[in-house]
Amino acid sequence: SPVSFLLGIGVISIERSYPLTLGANIGTTTTAILAALASPGSTLKYSLQIALCHFFFNVSGIILFYPLPFTRLPIRMAKTLGNTTAKYRWFAIFYLLVCFFLLPLFVFGLSLAGWPVLLGVCLPMFALFVAVIVINIMQKRRPHSLPEKLQNWDFLPVWMHSLEPWDNIIMASLAFCGKHCCGFCKCCKVNAEQEGAKDKQPKTMEVYENAIAMADEERGGRRAPAAACVEKTGTNNTAL
């Protein structure tokens, strides 16, 4: 979108782009309502219901995540995901696959099994997710309020609380990148940094021939012996 483009090139900040994005979402719902009003009479009821669901869903999101500064969680989440993706380029693809393909497919499969199965699986997972978020916040702000074992995640295996082992595995699987660069691995970053360092090296000044300057030098060179002779004879040339 235009807002994402402006944010990517650094014209606006993420704090300024957030309300613009929310307003753009409201704008898309109004066009959906207008399109629903143009539907035939037999389907007008259902098309208008879906359009209004879309509208109230976006309005509810604005009410929940914008009026108060501490409720603007999407800004902090976007910064966290952006910093993680800047460090691990493959995380962007992983995030897209999980959030927009695997997770909806998982929930859809559970819904086919019935509401008891869906709630029985999703509720414990959601409770665990909330507990992890609360513990992370307390580890940063009030670590002494937690038990000693929960003050950090060192008691877990490294692959459960760090992306570094996963990054090593993925980078090892992309060892062929020396010939065919993928643009996501660390060797590409090193090459890019080296090229940037070369560009930042101070450039030598190129001197071009100047006919007037060369003529002055020649005339000055011709006068130099005369000046030397004057100095040898001890003549005072201040009056000249």
PDB file of C-alpha atoms in Angstrom:
ATOM      1  CA  SER A   1       0.000   0.000   0.000  1.00  0.00           C
ATOM      2  CA  PRO A   2       1.121   3.664  -0.322  1.00  0.00           C
ATOM      3  CA  VAL A   3       1.409   3.945   3.466  1.00  0.00           C
ATOM      4  CA  SER A   4       3.756   0.951   3.618  1.00  0.00           C
ATOM      5  CA  PHE A   5       5.832   2.426   0.804  1.00  0.00           C
ATOM      6  CA  LEU A   6       6.169   5.778   2.585  1.00  0.00           C
ATOM      7  CA  LEU A   7       7.083   3.988   5.792  1.00  0.00           C
ATOM      8  CA  GLY A   8       9.650   1.817   4.025  1.00  0.00           C
ATOM      9  CA  ILE A   9      11.506   4.753   2.487  1.00  0.00           C
ATOM     10  CA  GLY A  10      11.496   6.644   5.792  1.00  0.00           C
ATOM     11  CA  VAL A  11       9.166   9.501   4.871  1.00  0.00           C
ATOM     12  CA  ILE A  12       6.855   8.883   7.848  1.00  0.00           C
ATOM     13  CA  SER A  13       7.306   7.051  11.129  1.00  0.00           C
ATOM     14  CA  ILE A  14       5.440   3.949  12.205  1.00  0.00           C
ATOM     15  CA  GLU A  15       3.572   5.988  14.831  1.00  0.00           C
ATOM     16  CA  ARG A  16       2.228   8.262  12.090  1.00  0.00           C
ATOM     17  CA  SER A  17       1.487   5.432   9.666  1.00  0.00           C
ATOM     18  CA  TYR A  18      -0.584   3.507  12.212  1.00  0.00           C
ATOM     19  CA  PRO A  19      -3.631   5.877  12.195  1.00  0.00           C
ATOM     20  CA  LEU A  20      -3.315   6.210   8.418  1.00  0.00           C
ATOM     21  CA  THR A  21      -3.577   2.434   8.066  1.00  0.00           C
ATOM     22  CA  LEU A  22      -6.587   2.287  10.371  1.00  0.00           C
ATOM     23  CA  GLY A  23      -8.314   5.011   8.386  1.00  0.00           C
ATOM     24  CA  ALA A  24      -7.557   3.219   5.123  1.00  0.00           C
ATOM     25  CA  ASN A  25      -9.180   0.083   6.517  1.00  0.00           C
ATOM     26  CA  ILE A  26     -12.337   2.039   7.294  1.00  0.00           C
ATOM     27  CA  GLY A  27     -12.288   3.429   3.773  1.00  0.00           C
ATOM     28  CA  THR A  28     -12.282  -0.052   2.233  1.00  0.00           C
ATOM     29  CA  THR A  29     -15.332  -1.010   4.294  1.00  0.00           C
ATOM     30  CA  THR A  30     -17.350   1.913   2.931  1.00  0.00           C
ATOM     31  CA  THR A  31     -16.686   0.804  -0.639  1.00  0.00           C
ATOM     32  CA  ALA A  32     -17.822  -2.703   0.329  1.00  0.00           C
ATOM     33  CA  ILE A  33     -21.084  -1.290   1.724  1.00  0.00           C
ATOM     34  CA  LEU A  34     -21.696   0.665  -1.487  1.00  0.00           C
ATOM     35  CA  ALA A  35     -21.040  -2.462  -3.531  1.00  0.00           C
ATOM     36  CA  ALA A  36     -23.451  -4.441  -1.336  1.00  0.00           C
ATOM     37  CA  LEU A  37     -26.191  -1.853  -1.878  1.00  0.00           C
ATOM     38  CA  ALA A  38     -25.898  -2.420  -5.615  1.00  0.00           C
ATOM     39  CA  SER A  39     -26.539  -6.173  -5.334  1.00  0.00           C
ATOM     40  CA  PRO A  40     -29.845  -7.730  -6.469  1.00  0.00           C
ATOM     41  CA  GLY A  41     -32.816  -7.788  -4.128  1.00  0.00           C
ATOM     42  CA  SER A  42     -32.565 -11.548  -3.524  1.00  0.00           C
ATOM     43  CA  THR A  43     -29.019 -11.269  -2.130  1.00  0.00           C
ATOM     44  CA  LEU A  44     -29.129  -7.722  -0.758  1.00  0.00           C
ATOM     45  CA  LYS A  45     -29.747  -8.887   2.821  1.00  0.00           C
ATOM     46  CA  TYR A  46     -26.776 -11.248   2.986  1.00  0.00           C
ATOM     47  CA  SER A  47     -24.337  -9.043   1.086  1.00  0.00           C
ATOM     48  CA  LEU A  48     -25.179  -6.082   3.311  1.00  0.00           C
ATOM     49  CA  GLN A  49     -24.728  -8.225   6.427  1.00  0.00           C
ATOM     50  CA  ILE A  50     -21.226  -9.245   5.339  1.00  0.00           C
ATOM     51  CA  ALA A  51     -20.303  -5.662   4.454  1.00  0.00           C
ATOM     52  CA  LEU A  52     -21.502  -4.409   7.844  1.00  0.00           C
ATOM     53  CA  CYS A  53     -19.596  -7.209   9.607  1.00  0.00           C
ATOM     54  CA  HIS A  54     -16.477  -6.001   7.814  1.00  0.00           C
ATOM     55  CA  PHE A  55     -17.190  -2.418   8.845  1.00  0.00           C
ATOM     56  CA  PHE A  56     -17.882  -3.100  12.535  1.00  0.00           C
ATOM     57  CA  PHE A  57     -14.907  -5.452  12.760  1.00  0.00           C
ATOM     58  CA  ASN A  58     -12.520  -2.688  11.701  1.00  0.00           C
ATOM     59  CA  VAL A  59     -14.250  -0.110  13.901  1.00  0.00           C
ATOM     60  CA  SER A  60     -13.951  -2.475  16.880  1.00  0.00           C
ATOM     61  CA  GLY A  61     -10.235  -2.867  16.168  1.00  0.00           C
ATOM     62  CA  ILE A  62      -9.781   0.906  16.234  1.00  0.00           C
ATOM     63  CA  ILE A  63     -11.687   1.193  19.525  1.00  0.00           C
ATOM     64  CA  LEU A  64      -9.589  -1.549  21.109  1.00  0.00           C
ATOM     65  CA  PHE A  65      -6.118  -0.688  19.821  1.00  0.00           C
ATOM     66  CA  TYR A  66      -5.931   3.073  19.221  1.00  0.00           C
ATOM     67  CA  PRO A  67      -7.624   5.537  21.654  1.00  0.00           C
ATOM     68  CA  LEU A  68      -5.235   4.980  24.576  1.00  0.00           C
ATOM     69  CA  PRO A  69      -1.453   4.971  24.013  1.00  0.00           C
ATOM     70  CA  PHE A  70      -0.814   1.806  26.059  1.00  0.00           C
ATOM     71  CA  THR A  71      -3.377  -0.116  23.973  1.00  0.00           C
ATOM     72  CA  ARG A  72      -1.457   0.454  20.724  1.00  0.00           C
ATOM     73  CA  LEU A  73       0.032  -3.023  20.779  1.00  0.00           C
ATOM     74  CA  PRO A  74       0.323  -3.363  16.981  1.00  0.00           C
ATOM     75  CA  ILE A  75       3.035  -0.679  16.942  1.00  0.00           C
ATOM     76  CA  ARG A  76       5.213  -2.564  19.420  1.00  0.00           C
ATOM     77  CA  MET A  77       4.493  -5.861  17.700  1.00  0.00           C
ATOM     78  CA  ALA A  78       5.441  -4.393  14.316  1.00  0.00           C
ATOM     79  CA  LYS A  79       8.729  -3.073  15.699  1.00  0.00           C
ATOM     80  CA  THR A  80       9.547  -6.446  17.271  1.00  0.00           C
ATOM     81  CA  LEU A  81       8.779  -8.344  14.074  1.00  0.00           C
ATOM     82  CA  GLY A  82      10.738  -5.815  12.028  1.00  0.00           C
ATOM     83  CA  ASN A  83      13.826  -6.093  14.237  1.00  0.00           C
ATOM     84  CA  THR A  84      13.625  -9.895  14.159  1.00  0.00           C
ATOM     85  CA  THR A  85      13.268  -9.947  10.379  1.00  0.00           C
ATOM     86  CA  ALA A  86      16.204  -7.554   9.999  1.00  0.00           C
ATOM     87  CA  LYS A  87      18.375 -10.025  11.932  1.00  0.00           C
ATOM     88  CA  TYR A  88      16.942 -13.244  10.460  1.00  0.00           C
ATOM     89  CA  ARG A  89      15.748 -12.690   6.905  1.00  0.00           C
ATOM     90  CA  TRP A  90      14.057 -16.095   6.673  1.00  0.00           C
ATOM     91  CA  PHE A  91      11.721 -15.152   9.551  1.00  0.00           C
ATOM     92  CA  ALA A  92       9.537 -13.077   7.196  1.00  0.00           C
ATOM     93  CA  ILE A  93       8.719 -16.153   5.080  1.00  0.00           C
ATOM     94  CA  PHE A  94       8.187 -18.248   8.212  1.00  0.00           C
ATOM     95  CA  TYR A  95       5.797 -15.640   9.644  1.00  0.00           C
ATOM     96  CA  LEU A  96       3.758 -15.458   6.440  1.00  0.00           C
ATOM     97  CA  LEU A  97       3.458 -19.241   6.176  1.00  0.00           C
ATOM     98  CA  VAL A  98       2.442 -19.714   9.810  1.00  0.00           C
ATOM     99  CA  CYS A  99       0.054 -16.779  10.240  1.00  0.00           C
ATOM    100  CA  PHE A 100      -1.632 -16.803   6.831  1.00  0.00           C
ATOM    101  CA  PHE A 101      -1.556 -20.488   5.873  1.00  0.00           C
ATOM    102  CA  LEU A 102      -0.718 -23.051   8.573  1.00  0.00           C
ATOM    103  CA  LEU A 103      -2.561 -21.462  11.514  1.00  0.00           C
ATOM    104  CA  PRO A 104      -5.842 -20.823   9.610  1.00  0.00           C
ATOM    105  CA  LEU A 105      -5.655 -24.320   8.148  1.00  0.00           C
ATOM    106  CA  PHE A 106      -5.121 -25.764  11.643  1.00  0.00           C
ATOM    107  CA  VAL A 107      -8.094 -23.872  13.111  1.00  0.00           C
ATOM    108  CA  PHE A 108     -10.266 -24.785  10.125  1.00  0.00           C
ATOM    109  CA  GLY A 109      -9.424 -28.469  10.543  1.00  0.00           C
ATOM    110  CA  LEU A 110     -10.308 -28.345  14.244  1.00  0.00           C
ATOM    111  CA  SER A 111     -13.576 -26.566  13.472  1.00  0.00           C
ATOM    112  CA  LEU A 112     -14.562 -29.411  11.169  1.00  0.00           C
ATOM    113  CA  ALA A 113     -14.154 -31.780  14.098  1.00  0.00           C
ATOM    114  CA  GLY A 114     -16.670 -29.769  16.154  1.00  0.00           C
ATOM    115  CA  TRP A 115     -16.756 -27.032  18.743  1.00  0.00           C
ATOM    116  CA  PRO A 116     -15.715 -29.252  21.697  1.00  0.00           C
ATOM    117  CA  VAL A 117     -12.533 -30.279  19.902  1.00  0.00           C
ATOM    118  CA  LEU A 118     -11.810 -26.720  18.779  1.00  0.00           C
ATOM    119  CA  LEU A 119     -12.233 -25.252  22.255  1.00  0.00           C
ATOM    120  CA  GLY A 120     -10.454 -28.157  23.948  1.00  0.00           C
ATOM    121  CA  VAL A 121      -7.325 -27.595  21.843  1.00  0.00           C
ATOM    122  CA  CYS A 122      -7.330 -23.851  21.272  1.00  0.00           C
ATOM    123  CA  LEU A 123      -8.147 -22.678  24.803  1.00  0.00           C
ATOM    124  CA  PRO A 124      -5.115 -24.341  26.484  1.00  0.00           C
ATOM    125  CA  MET A 125      -2.853 -23.084  23.680  1.00  0.00           C
ATOM    126  CA  PHE A 126      -4.242 -19.568  24.026  1.00  0.00           C
ATOM    127  CA  ALA A 127      -3.798 -19.667  27.817  1.00  0.00           C
ATOM    128  CA  LEU A 128      -0.176 -20.809  27.370  1.00  0.00           C
ATOM    129  CA  PHE A 129       0.425 -18.016  24.862  1.00  0.00           C
ATOM    130  CA  VAL A 130      -0.938 -15.373  27.253  1.00  0.00           C
ATOM    131  CA  ALA A 131       1.118 -16.807  30.137  1.00  0.00           C
ATOM    132  CA  VAL A 132       4.312 -16.595  28.070  1.00  0.00           C
ATOM    133  CA  ILE A 133       3.590 -12.960  27.173  1.00  0.00           C
ATOM    134  CA  VAL A 134       2.923 -12.044  30.820  1.00  0.00           C
ATOM    135  CA  ILE A 135       6.129 -13.764  31.962  1.00  0.00           C
ATOM    136  CA  ASN A 136       8.160 -11.987  29.288  1.00  0.00           C
ATOM    137  CA  ILE A 137       6.804  -8.613  30.393  1.00  0.00           C
ATOM    138  CA  MET A 138       7.534  -9.361  34.045  1.00  0.00           C
ATOM    139  CA  GLN A 139      11.042 -10.575  33.194  1.00  0.00           C
ATOM    140  CA  LYS A 140      11.794  -7.154  31.677  1.00  0.00           C
ATOM    141  CA  ARG A 141      10.056  -4.949  34.253  1.00  0.00           C
ATOM    142  CA  ARG A 142       9.823  -6.851  37.557  1.00  0.00           C
ATOM    143  CA  PRO A 143      12.022  -9.944  37.394  1.00  0.00           C
ATOM    144  CA  HIS A 144      12.289 -10.196  41.188  1.00  0.00           C
ATOM    145  CA  SER A 145       8.530 -10.742  41.455  1.00  0.00           C
ATOM    146  CA  LEU A 146       8.908 -14.061  39.632  1.00  0.00           C
ATOM    147  CA  PRO A 147      10.315 -17.302  41.005  1.00  0.00           C
ATOM    148  CA  GLU A 148      14.039 -17.641  40.474  1.00  0.00           C
ATOM    149  CA  LYS A 149      13.586 -20.270  37.789  1.00  0.00           C
ATOM    150  CA  LEU A 150      11.205 -18.095  35.750  1.00  0.00           C
ATOM    151  CA  GLN A 151      13.375 -14.961  35.813  1.00  0.00           C
ATOM    152  CA  ASN A 152      14.839 -16.133  32.502  1.00  0.00           C
ATOM    153  CA  TRP A 153      14.287 -18.908  29.979  1.00  0.00           C
ATOM    154  CA  ASP A 154      17.647 -20.597  30.444  1.00  0.00           C
ATOM    155  CA  PHE A 155      16.039 -23.698  31.916  1.00  0.00           C
ATOM    156  CA  LEU A 156      14.501 -24.453  28.500  1.00  0.00           C
ATOM    157  CA  PRO A 157      16.445 -25.850  25.539  1.00  0.00           C
ATOM    158  CA  VAL A 158      18.057 -23.137  23.464  1.00  0.00           C
ATOM    159  CA  TRP A 159      15.917 -23.861  20.397  1.00  0.00           C
ATOM    160  CA  MET A 160      12.767 -23.102  22.410  1.00  0.00           C
ATOM    161  CA  HIS A 161      13.667 -19.521  23.362  1.00  0.00           C
ATOM    162  CA  SER A 162      16.151 -18.428  20.707  1.00  0.00           C
ATOM    163  CA  LEU A 163      16.149 -18.309  16.912  1.00  0.00           C
ATOM    164  CA  GLU A 164      19.918 -18.711  16.682  1.00  0.00           C
ATOM    165  CA  PRO A 165      19.909 -22.559  16.433  1.00  0.00           C
ATOM    166  CA  TRP A 166      17.195 -22.393  13.767  1.00  0.00           C
ATOM    167  CA  ASP A 167      19.196 -19.757  11.942  1.00  0.00           C
ATOM    168  CA  ASN A 168      22.272 -21.994  11.954  1.00  0.00           C
ATOM    169  CA  ILE A 169      20.276 -24.897  10.535  1.00  0.00           C
ATOM    170  CA  ILE A 170      18.718 -22.802   7.779  1.00  0.00           C
ATOM    171  CA  MET A 171      22.021 -21.156   6.890  1.00  0.00           C
ATOM    172  CA  ALA A 172      23.700 -24.578   6.753  1.00  0.00           C
ATOM    173  CA  SER A 173      20.990 -25.819   4.392  1.00  0.00           C
ATOM    174  CA  LEU A 174      21.705 -22.823   2.142  1.00  0.00           C
ATOM    175  CA  ALA A 175      25.415 -23.593   1.787  1.00  0.00           C
ATOM    176  CA  PHE A 176      25.063 -23.585  -2.013  1.00  0.00           C
ATOM    177  CA  CYS A 177      24.376 -19.853  -1.843  1.00  0.00           C
ATOM    178  CA  GLY A 178      27.974 -19.090  -2.746  1.00  0.00           C
ATOM    179  CA  LYS A 179      27.093 -19.667  -6.400  1.00  0.00           C
ATOM    180  CA  HIS A 180      23.429 -18.771  -6.450  1.00  0.00           C
ATOM    181  CA  CYS A 181      22.777 -16.001  -3.961  1.00  0.00           C
ATOM    182  CA  CYS A 182      19.299 -16.088  -2.456  1.00  0.00           C
ATOM    183  CA  GLY A 183      19.370 -12.653  -0.820  1.00  0.00           C
ATOM    184  CA  PHE A 184      18.327 -13.909   2.614  1.00  0.00           C
ATOM    185  CA  CYS A 185      21.412 -15.522   4.120  1.00  0.00           C
ATOM    186  CA  LYS A 186      24.299 -14.047   6.059  1.00  0.00           C
ATOM    187  CA  CYS A 187      26.813 -14.327   3.251  1.00  0.00           C
ATOM    188  CA  CYS A 188      24.649 -11.942   1.260  1.00  0.00           C
ATOM    189  CA  LYS A 189      24.679  -9.538   4.191  1.00  0.00           C
ATOM    190  CA  VAL A 190      28.482  -9.745   4.421  1.00  0.00           C
ATOM    191  CA  ASN A 191      28.854  -9.067   0.715  1.00  0.00           C
ATOM    192  CA  ALA A 192      26.459  -6.140   0.956  1.00  0.00           C
ATOM    193  CA  GLU A 193      28.391  -4.722   3.917  1.00  0.00           C
ATOM    194  CA  GLN A 194      31.680  -5.061   2.049  1.00  0.00           C
ATOM    195  CA  GLU A 195      30.263  -3.282  -0.972  1.00  0.00           C
ATOM    196  CA  GLY A 196      28.907  -0.541   1.282  1.00  0.00           C
ATOM    197  CA  ALA A 197      32.335  -0.150   2.912  1.00  0.00           C
ATOM    198  CA  LYS A 198      33.920   0.196  -0.512  1.00  0.00           C
ATOM    199  CA  ASP A 199      31.439   2.886  -1.436  1.00  0.00           C
ATOM    200  CA  LYS A 200      32.185   4.775   1.775  1.00  0.00           C
ATOM    201  CA  GLN A 201      35.945   4.856   1.133  1.00  0.00           C
ATOM    202  CA  PRO A 202      37.218   8.412   0.495  1.00  0.00           C
ATOM    203  CA  LYS A 203      37.583   9.089  -3.183  1.00  0.00           C
ATOM    204  CA  THR A 204      40.780  10.704  -4.459  1.00  0.00           C
ATOM    205  CA  MET A 205      40.433  14.099  -6.038  1.00  0.00           C
ATOM    206  CA  GLU A 206      40.993  14.089  -9.763  1.00  0.00           C
ATOM    207  CA  VAL A 207      43.015  17.042 -11.101  1.00  0.00           C
ATOM    208  CA  TYR A 208      42.284  18.248 -14.560  1.00  0.00           C
ATOM    209  CA  GLU A 209      44.612  20.415 -16.676  1.00  0.00           C
ATOM    210  CA  ASN A 210      43.897  24.117 -16.534  1.00  0.00           C
ATOM    211  CA  ALA A 211      45.478  26.134 -19.334  1.00  0.00           C
ATOM    212  CA  ILE A 212      45.521  29.378 -17.344  1.00  0.00           C
ATOM    213  CA  ALA A 213      47.022  27.742 -14.252  1.00  0.00           C
ATOM    214  CA  MET A 214      49.681  26.001 -16.364  1.00  0.00           C
ATOM    215  CA  ALA A 215      50.596  29.310 -18.041  1.00  0.00           C
ATOM    216  CA  ASP A 216      50.949  30.985 -14.630  1.00  0.00           C
ATOM    217  CA  GLU A 217      53.178  28.180 -13.429  1.00  0.00           C
ATOM    218  CA  GLU A 218      55.372  28.517 -16.497  1.00  0.00           C
ATOM    219  CA  ARG A 219      55.694  32.281 -16.020  1.00  0.00           C
ATOM    220  CA  GLY A 220      56.441  31.801 -12.334  1.00  0.00           C
ATOM    221  CA  GLY A 221      59.027  29.190 -13.151  1.00  0.00           C
ATOM    222  CA  ARG A 222      60.756  31.573 -15.532  1.00  0.00           C
ATOM    223  CA  ARG A 223      60.890  34.288 -12.865  1.00  0.00           C
ATOM    224  CA  ALA A 224      62.264  31.990 -10.193  1.00  0.00           C
ATOM    225  CA  PRO A 225      65.927  32.201 -11.288  1.00  0.00           C
ATOM    226  CA  ALA A 226      65.790  36.003 -11.346  1.00  0.00           C
ATOM    227  CA  ALA A 227      64.431  36.105  -7.826  1.00  0.00           C
ATOM    228  CA  ALA A 228      67.183  33.757  -6.721  1.00  0.00           C
ATOM    229  CA  CYS A 229      69.800  36.051  -8.245  1.00  0.00           C
ATOM    230  CA  VAL A 230      68.394  39.036  -6.406  1.00  0.00           C
ATOM    231  CA  GLU A 231      68.586  37.186  -3.097  1.00  0.00           C
ATOM    232  CA  LYS A 232      72.183  36.262  -3.753  1.00  0.00           C
ATOM    233  CA  THR A 233      73.213  39.866  -4.511  1.00  0.00           C
ATOM    234  CA  GLY A 234      71.473  41.094  -1.378  1.00  0.00           C
ATOM    235  CA  THR A 235      69.388  43.689  -3.221  1.00  0.00           C
ATOM    236  CA  ASN A 236      66.333  44.942  -1.349  1.00  0.00           C
ATOM    237  CA  ASN A 237      63.230  44.335  -3.543  1.00  0.00           C
ATOM    238  CA  THR A 238      60.566  45.505  -1.164  1.00  0.00           C
ATOM    239  CA  ALA A 239      60.039  48.669  -3.215  1.00  0.00           C
ATOM    240  CA  LEU A 240      59.256  46.541  -6.247  1.00  0.00           C
TER     241      LEU A 240
END
